[in-house]
Amino acid sequence: MEKEKIWIEKMPKVDLHCHLDGSLSAHTIELLAKMRGIPLVDGWRDKISVDDRCASLTEYLKCFELPLCCLHSEEAFFGAVKNLLCDASKEQVMYMEIRFAPMLSVTESLSGEEIVEAALEGLKSAKREYDIGGNLILCCMRNHGTKKNEEVIRLAKKYYGRGVCAVDLAGDESAYPTDRFRELFEIVKRAGLPCTIHAGECGSADEVRTALQIGADRIGHGIAMRGKRELQQICKKKRIGVELCPSSNLQTKAVGNLRDYPIEEFLKEGLLVSVNTDNRTVSGTTLTEELWKIRKNFKISAEELTQYAVDTSFAEEDEKKTMRQRLSQYCEKTKR
Ligand SMILES: [Zn+2]
């Protein structure tokens, strides 16, 4: 492995955009499927990941079917969160915001509270055993009705500051434009909850514009802001973080190739850009791989991107301070 990639692997890192279902390792899926009595058919491993030949977002989204089936008990949420943090700690991730949509797993016999509390136990247990910090982001879904999404906000409010750090809006932005969620995010803002919104991933710049109007504190992807200086200026002025996920953005065809990737443009404009994994298993990646991809192709330092990730994370100020210290100590110590 290249020396510099090893340096990145050992550097303390921060992952702000990571979906629980898309990041369950094959090992975890095997375990959870057995627990729930789901038969695993031949070739199942090929159905949970894509590579660069992925043709579309639709093909990408197919990979979530099996992992989602597995997330249907308290034990599953506890184990899934804990195992994900365990894997991330092995590549020196020091802090991670894990997101999922609780309403995709709520049933008559499993409540939102039970899901969130089990996931929070997973966070705590991983903190103790692997010394990795983390928070949960609860996702509202664009294709869900108001009642379900309001339930997500109620849960976020109940556990905010106790391991839940924000609300997200995920799903198909072309079929369900952000504009339809104005009232929903008024509730989020009134509750004083931070939020990040998936916008401008494969949709248009208008989605980002609306997301900014309804109070997004961070933008998930925001690729469509490319060439839109006016939107970039708003992000810069309000210190709104932009969560880029390079491999995923290439696979879902949010960008055709790396040459068109707007990371340099965003950084030049002064945006607080972080680089993240999105879906570790579906995209077949790690944070080291993502940061290395950007370093190798654009000469942008992993240290700078990690500083922005810390700055725009939803962690408490004390925790941010500790993260900054760990990062600068590592960089000082290894200075060549
Ligand atoms: Zn995402």
Coordinates of C-alpha atoms and ligand atoms in Angstrom, one line a residue, residues 17-19 60 64 99 139 168-171 198 201 220-221 243 245 248-249 277-279, ligand 1:
H17 CA -22.6 10.6 6.5
C18 CA -23.0 6.8 7.0
H19 CA -26.2 4.9 6.6
Y60 CA -27.7 0.9 -6.2
F64 CA -30.5 -2.3 0.6
R99 CA -28.0 7.5 10.3
C139 CA -33.9 9.9 8.9
D168 CA -32.2 13.9 8.2
L169 CA -34.4 13.8 5.1
A170 CA -33.6 10.9 2.8
G171 CA -35.1 9.3 -0.3
H198 CA -30.0 15.0 1.3
E201 CA -27.5 14.3 -5.0
G220 CA -26.0 15.7 2.1
H221 CA -24.1 15.5 -1.2
E243 CA -21.2 16.0 3.1
C245 CA -19.4 10.8 -0.6
S248 CA -21.3 6.6 -3.9
N249 CA -21.6 9.8 -6.0
T277 CA -18.6 6.9 3.2
D278 CA -22.4 7.0 2.7
N279 CA -22.8 3.2 2.5
Ligands
ZN1 ZN -26.9 9.3 2.1

